[in-house]
Amino acid sequence: MNPSQPGRRVVLQTPSPDRQGRTGCIAAGAVIGVLVGLMVGLYALPPILKSIYGETKVAAGELFEGDGRIIAVEAVGIASEPLGEPSPGMQRADVALRLRITNNKTWDATLADWTLEVAGIENWIPAASATTDGQPGFAPPLGQTSTVELRFVVERPAGETAPLRLEALHLANPRVRFALE
């Protein structure tokens, strides 16, 4: 059928007053759906995924063997005197952990992948520095066994008298928890 033929008419209708307010409801529903989706994605999904794809737990004194690596915590130490000044109202402890790492696979782990879990401190403490075989930085060589020393700065309220209790060392890539007690 040719659109230029006579007899074809298009009739435009204005929506009835009871249907005009519906676009606001649809927009409000879309905004609420996006907000609920963000909340679920940010707060509910990570614990669910962590329970499904959780950390490999390694007992104190044991080795992690997997993902082309062998990792062992060889020594844990707390400096008798802090190496720096604490933040105001805090006391500082400097913690060092010596690891033996055999790396047989390319690895994109960085210093930021290492965190320390301390009793009484809610957030895990990121590693402040590292040395690999005496050289600055975290860079275990491929196909070799190396010694890595990680350093952490732990700050607690100045009035805290309980001894510092180190619970675990966490590695994010691959996900491993090394018990320290």
PDB file of C-alpha atoms in Angstrom:
ATOM      1  CA  MET A   1       0.000   0.000   0.000  1.00  0.00           C
ATOM      2  CA  ASN A   2       1.314   3.418  -0.932  1.00  0.00           C
ATOM      3  CA  PRO A   3       1.368   5.967   1.943  1.00  0.00           C
ATOM      4  CA  SER A   4       0.371   8.751  -0.435  1.00  0.00           C
ATOM      5  CA  GLN A   5      -2.942   7.067  -1.211  1.00  0.00           C
ATOM      6  CA  PRO A   6      -6.019   8.875  -0.006  1.00  0.00           C
ATOM      7  CA  GLY A   7      -8.099   7.298   2.707  1.00  0.00           C
ATOM      8  CA  ARG A   8      -5.335   6.740   5.211  1.00  0.00           C
ATOM      9  CA  ARG A   9      -5.487   8.983   8.237  1.00  0.00           C
ATOM     10  CA  VAL A  10      -3.405   9.182  11.353  1.00  0.00           C
ATOM     11  CA  VAL A  11      -5.240  10.305  14.447  1.00  0.00           C
ATOM     12  CA  LEU A  12      -3.210  11.736  17.337  1.00  0.00           C
ATOM     13  CA  GLN A  13      -4.783  11.469  20.740  1.00  0.00           C
ATOM     14  CA  THR A  14      -3.777  13.192  23.916  1.00  0.00           C
ATOM     15  CA  PRO A  15      -3.542  10.842  26.885  1.00  0.00           C
ATOM     16  CA  SER A  16      -6.417  10.915  29.313  1.00  0.00           C
ATOM     17  CA  PRO A  17      -5.749  12.781  32.589  1.00  0.00           C
ATOM     18  CA  ASP A  18      -5.645   9.526  34.602  1.00  0.00           C
ATOM     19  CA  ARG A  19      -2.770   8.186  32.404  1.00  0.00           C
ATOM     20  CA  GLN A  20      -0.638  11.345  32.352  1.00  0.00           C
ATOM     21  CA  GLY A  21       0.926  10.798  35.830  1.00  0.00           C
ATOM     22  CA  ARG A  22       2.258   7.314  35.025  1.00  0.00           C
ATOM     23  CA  THR A  23       5.598   8.403  33.599  1.00  0.00           C
ATOM     24  CA  GLY A  24       6.589   9.749  36.995  1.00  0.00           C
ATOM     25  CA  CYS A  25       5.897   6.352  38.581  1.00  0.00           C
ATOM     26  CA  ILE A  26       7.984   4.571  35.964  1.00  0.00           C
ATOM     27  CA  ALA A  27      10.900   6.975  36.473  1.00  0.00           C
ATOM     28  CA  ALA A  28      10.652   6.642  40.271  1.00  0.00           C
ATOM     29  CA  GLY A  29      10.583   2.844  39.942  1.00  0.00           C
ATOM     30  CA  ALA A  30      13.658   2.897  37.720  1.00  0.00           C
ATOM     31  CA  VAL A  31      15.589   5.088  40.174  1.00  0.00           C
ATOM     32  CA  ILE A  32      14.606   2.887  43.117  1.00  0.00           C
ATOM     33  CA  GLY A  33      15.608  -0.240  41.138  1.00  0.00           C
ATOM     34  CA  VAL A  34      19.025   1.187  40.341  1.00  0.00           C
ATOM     35  CA  LEU A  35      19.583   2.206  43.984  1.00  0.00           C
ATOM     36  CA  VAL A  36      18.546  -1.212  45.298  1.00  0.00           C
ATOM     37  CA  GLY A  37      20.797  -2.895  42.720  1.00  0.00           C
ATOM     38  CA  LEU A  38      23.761  -0.763  43.795  1.00  0.00           C
ATOM     39  CA  MET A  39      23.158  -1.546  47.468  1.00  0.00           C
ATOM     40  CA  VAL A  40      22.960  -5.280  46.791  1.00  0.00           C
ATOM     41  CA  GLY A  41      26.076  -5.131  44.596  1.00  0.00           C
ATOM     42  CA  LEU A  42      28.105  -3.149  47.120  1.00  0.00           C
ATOM     43  CA  TYR A  43      27.007  -4.691  50.406  1.00  0.00           C
ATOM     44  CA  ALA A  44      25.311  -8.060  49.908  1.00  0.00           C
ATOM     45  CA  LEU A  45      27.240  -9.551  46.995  1.00  0.00           C
ATOM     46  CA  PRO A  46      30.832  -9.397  48.364  1.00  0.00           C
ATOM     47  CA  PRO A  47      30.095 -11.516  51.485  1.00  0.00           C
ATOM     48  CA  ILE A  48      28.168 -13.999  49.353  1.00  0.00           C
ATOM     49  CA  LEU A  49      31.018 -14.296  46.847  1.00  0.00           C
ATOM     50  CA  LYS A  50      33.577 -14.484  49.652  1.00  0.00           C
ATOM     51  CA  SER A  51      31.710 -17.441  51.157  1.00  0.00           C
ATOM     52  CA  ILE A  52      31.586 -19.199  47.776  1.00  0.00           C
ATOM     53  CA  TYR A  53      35.075 -18.296  46.555  1.00  0.00           C
ATOM     54  CA  GLY A  54      36.664 -17.862  49.961  1.00  0.00           C
ATOM     55  CA  GLU A  55      40.258 -17.740  51.014  1.00  0.00           C
ATOM     56  CA  THR A  56      42.386 -20.850  51.215  1.00  0.00           C
ATOM     57  CA  LYS A  57      43.248 -21.212  54.897  1.00  0.00           C
ATOM     58  CA  VAL A  58      46.800 -22.165  55.809  1.00  0.00           C
ATOM     59  CA  ALA A  59      47.548 -23.137  59.420  1.00  0.00           C
ATOM     60  CA  ALA A  60      50.460 -21.569  61.297  1.00  0.00           C
ATOM     61  CA  GLY A  61      53.724 -23.215  60.295  1.00  0.00           C
ATOM     62  CA  GLU A  62      52.224 -24.823  57.161  1.00  0.00           C
ATOM     63  CA  LEU A  63      52.929 -24.163  53.463  1.00  0.00           C
ATOM     64  CA  PHE A  64      50.594 -22.854  50.790  1.00  0.00           C
ATOM     65  CA  GLU A  65      51.038 -24.851  47.595  1.00  0.00           C
ATOM     66  CA  GLY A  66      48.913 -23.824  44.651  1.00  0.00           C
ATOM     67  CA  ASP A  67      48.545 -21.576  41.643  1.00  0.00           C
ATOM     68  CA  GLY A  68      52.168 -22.291  40.682  1.00  0.00           C
ATOM     69  CA  ARG A  69      53.554 -21.072  44.012  1.00  0.00           C
ATOM     70  CA  ILE A  70      54.824 -22.337  47.329  1.00  0.00           C
ATOM     71  CA  ILE A  71      54.608 -19.771  50.133  1.00  0.00           C
ATOM     72  CA  ALA A  72      55.599 -20.175  53.774  1.00  0.00           C
ATOM     73  CA  VAL A  73      55.676 -17.692  56.641  1.00  0.00           C
ATOM     74  CA  GLU A  74      59.120 -18.259  58.171  1.00  0.00           C
ATOM     75  CA  ALA A  75      59.241 -15.620  60.898  1.00  0.00           C
ATOM     76  CA  VAL A  76      57.119 -12.953  62.561  1.00  0.00           C
ATOM     77  CA  GLY A  77      58.634 -10.112  64.567  1.00  0.00           C
ATOM     78  CA  ILE A  78      57.609  -6.933  66.339  1.00  0.00           C
ATOM     79  CA  ALA A  79      60.252  -4.230  66.693  1.00  0.00           C
ATOM     80  CA  SER A  80      61.118  -3.432  70.326  1.00  0.00           C
ATOM     81  CA  GLU A  81      61.184   0.282  69.460  1.00  0.00           C
ATOM     82  CA  PRO A  82      58.953   1.767  66.728  1.00  0.00           C
ATOM     83  CA  LEU A  83      60.840   3.082  63.705  1.00  0.00           C
ATOM     84  CA  GLY A  84      58.626   6.153  63.319  1.00  0.00           C
ATOM     85  CA  GLU A  85      56.303   8.457  65.196  1.00  0.00           C
ATOM     86  CA  PRO A  86      52.689   7.388  65.816  1.00  0.00           C
ATOM     87  CA  SER A  87      49.689   9.494  64.869  1.00  0.00           C
ATOM     88  CA  PRO A  88      48.408  11.780  67.678  1.00  0.00           C
ATOM     89  CA  GLY A  89      46.666   9.775  70.405  1.00  0.00           C
ATOM     90  CA  MET A  90      47.983   6.464  69.059  1.00  0.00           C
ATOM     91  CA  GLN A  91      50.772   4.023  69.835  1.00  0.00           C
ATOM     92  CA  ARG A  92      52.766   2.430  67.047  1.00  0.00           C
ATOM     93  CA  ALA A  93      54.187  -1.047  66.521  1.00  0.00           C
ATOM     94  CA  ASP A  94      56.301  -2.090  63.554  1.00  0.00           C
ATOM     95  CA  VAL A  95      55.703  -5.677  62.431  1.00  0.00           C
ATOM     96  CA  ALA A  96      57.907  -7.662  60.044  1.00  0.00           C
ATOM     97  CA  LEU A  97      57.055 -10.983  58.429  1.00  0.00           C
ATOM     98  CA  ARG A  98      59.615 -13.055  56.536  1.00  0.00           C
ATOM     99  CA  LEU A  99      58.234 -15.273  53.769  1.00  0.00           C
ATOM    100  CA  ARG A 100      59.855 -17.938  51.631  1.00  0.00           C
ATOM    101  CA  ILE A 101      58.275 -17.857  48.154  1.00  0.00           C
ATOM    102  CA  THR A 102      58.889 -20.229  45.252  1.00  0.00           C
ATOM    103  CA  ASN A 103      57.270 -18.679  42.198  1.00  0.00           C
ATOM    104  CA  ASN A 104      56.808 -21.005  39.199  1.00  0.00           C
ATOM    105  CA  LYS A 105      54.177 -18.987  37.341  1.00  0.00           C
ATOM    106  CA  THR A 106      53.912 -15.362  36.205  1.00  0.00           C
ATOM    107  CA  TRP A 107      52.353 -13.384  39.019  1.00  0.00           C
ATOM    108  CA  ASP A 108      50.847  -9.921  38.989  1.00  0.00           C
ATOM    109  CA  ALA A 109      50.647  -9.635  42.785  1.00  0.00           C
ATOM    110  CA  THR A 110      51.797  -6.360  44.312  1.00  0.00           C
ATOM    111  CA  LEU A 111      52.569  -5.044  47.772  1.00  0.00           C
ATOM    112  CA  ALA A 112      48.939  -3.884  48.012  1.00  0.00           C
ATOM    113  CA  ASP A 113      47.792  -7.536  47.891  1.00  0.00           C
ATOM    114  CA  TRP A 114      49.223  -8.235  51.377  1.00  0.00           C
ATOM    115  CA  THR A 115      47.293  -7.264  54.525  1.00  0.00           C
ATOM    116  CA  LEU A 116      47.707  -8.060  58.213  1.00  0.00           C
ATOM    117  CA  GLU A 117      44.825  -9.035  60.492  1.00  0.00           C
ATOM    118  CA  VAL A 118      45.337  -7.848  64.069  1.00  0.00           C
ATOM    119  CA  ALA A 119      43.047  -8.708  66.997  1.00  0.00           C
ATOM    120  CA  GLY A 120      41.003  -5.720  68.142  1.00  0.00           C
ATOM    121  CA  ILE A 121      41.513  -3.751  64.902  1.00  0.00           C
ATOM    122  CA  GLU A 122      38.556  -3.947  62.539  1.00  0.00           C
ATOM    123  CA  ASN A 123      40.270  -3.173  59.223  1.00  0.00           C
ATOM    124  CA  TRP A 124      43.155  -5.247  57.956  1.00  0.00           C
ATOM    125  CA  ILE A 125      46.405  -3.291  57.724  1.00  0.00           C
ATOM    126  CA  PRO A 126      48.054  -2.994  54.308  1.00  0.00           C
ATOM    127  CA  ALA A 127      51.770  -3.724  53.953  1.00  0.00           C
ATOM    128  CA  ALA A 128      53.868  -0.564  54.242  1.00  0.00           C
ATOM    129  CA  SER A 129      56.969  -1.885  52.456  1.00  0.00           C
ATOM    130  CA  ALA A 130      58.705  -5.013  51.244  1.00  0.00           C
ATOM    131  CA  THR A 131      62.118  -6.319  50.310  1.00  0.00           C
ATOM    132  CA  THR A 132      62.808  -9.280  48.027  1.00  0.00           C
ATOM    133  CA  ASP A 133      66.154 -10.974  48.607  1.00  0.00           C
ATOM    134  CA  GLY A 134      67.393  -7.770  50.276  1.00  0.00           C
ATOM    135  CA  GLN A 135      66.299  -5.476  47.400  1.00  0.00           C
ATOM    136  CA  PRO A 136      63.472  -2.940  47.904  1.00  0.00           C
ATOM    137  CA  GLY A 137      60.060  -3.904  46.557  1.00  0.00           C
ATOM    138  CA  PHE A 138      57.884  -6.970  46.143  1.00  0.00           C
ATOM    139  CA  ALA A 139      59.195  -8.845  43.096  1.00  0.00           C
ATOM    140  CA  PRO A 140      59.659 -12.604  43.580  1.00  0.00           C
ATOM    141  CA  PRO A 141      61.570 -13.868  40.514  1.00  0.00           C
ATOM    142  CA  LEU A 142      60.014 -16.450  38.244  1.00  0.00           C
ATOM    143  CA  GLY A 143      61.312 -19.988  38.657  1.00  0.00           C
ATOM    144  CA  GLN A 144      63.283 -19.290  41.839  1.00  0.00           C
ATOM    145  CA  THR A 145      62.881 -19.375  45.594  1.00  0.00           C
ATOM    146  CA  SER A 146      63.245 -16.002  47.269  1.00  0.00           C
ATOM    147  CA  THR A 147      62.973 -14.447  50.703  1.00  0.00           C
ATOM    148  CA  VAL A 148      60.449 -11.627  51.011  1.00  0.00           C
ATOM    149  CA  GLU A 149      60.170  -9.439  54.084  1.00  0.00           C
ATOM    150  CA  LEU A 150      56.922  -7.526  54.525  1.00  0.00           C
ATOM    151  CA  ARG A 151      56.673  -4.611  56.968  1.00  0.00           C
ATOM    152  CA  PHE A 152      53.474  -3.330  58.548  1.00  0.00           C
ATOM    153  CA  VAL A 153      52.802  -0.259  60.702  1.00  0.00           C
ATOM    154  CA  VAL A 154      50.172  -1.057  63.347  1.00  0.00           C
ATOM    155  CA  GLU A 155      48.590   1.818  65.265  1.00  0.00           C
ATOM    156  CA  ARG A 156      46.287   1.406  68.262  1.00  0.00           C
ATOM    157  CA  PRO A 157      44.869   3.873  70.793  1.00  0.00           C
ATOM    158  CA  ALA A 158      47.557   5.145  73.184  1.00  0.00           C
ATOM    159  CA  GLY A 159      45.787   3.718  76.257  1.00  0.00           C
ATOM    160  CA  GLU A 160      45.730   0.157  74.905  1.00  0.00           C
ATOM    161  CA  THR A 161      47.712  -2.083  77.267  1.00  0.00           C
ATOM    162  CA  ALA A 162      46.887  -5.549  75.894  1.00  0.00           C
ATOM    163  CA  PRO A 163      49.733  -7.181  73.995  1.00  0.00           C
ATOM    164  CA  LEU A 164      49.558  -6.966  70.221  1.00  0.00           C
ATOM    165  CA  ARG A 165      48.005 -10.163  68.832  1.00  0.00           C
ATOM    166  CA  LEU A 166      48.690 -10.867  65.178  1.00  0.00           C
ATOM    167  CA  GLU A 167      46.031 -13.209  63.826  1.00  0.00           C
ATOM    168  CA  ALA A 168      46.659 -13.704  60.105  1.00  0.00           C
ATOM    169  CA  LEU A 169      48.431 -12.562  56.975  1.00  0.00           C
ATOM    170  CA  HIS A 170      46.116 -12.235  53.968  1.00  0.00           C
ATOM    171  CA  LEU A 171      47.100 -12.451  50.308  1.00  0.00           C
ATOM    172  CA  ALA A 172      44.558 -11.212  47.753  1.00  0.00           C
ATOM    173  CA  ASN A 173      46.051 -12.842  44.639  1.00  0.00           C
ATOM    174  CA  PRO A 174      45.527 -15.808  45.026  1.00  0.00           C
ATOM    175  CA  ARG A 175      43.174 -15.534  47.999  1.00  0.00           C
ATOM    176  CA  VAL A 176      45.049 -17.103  50.920  1.00  0.00           C
ATOM    177  CA  ARG A 177      44.895 -16.630  54.706  1.00  0.00           C
ATOM    178  CA  PHE A 178      48.045 -17.558  56.621  1.00  0.00           C
ATOM    179  CA  ALA A 179      47.300 -18.085  60.325  1.00  0.00           C
ATOM    180  CA  LEU A 180      49.996 -16.543  62.525  1.00  0.00           C
ATOM    181  CA  GLU A 181      48.981 -18.144  65.852  1.00  0.00           C
TER     182      GLU A 181
END
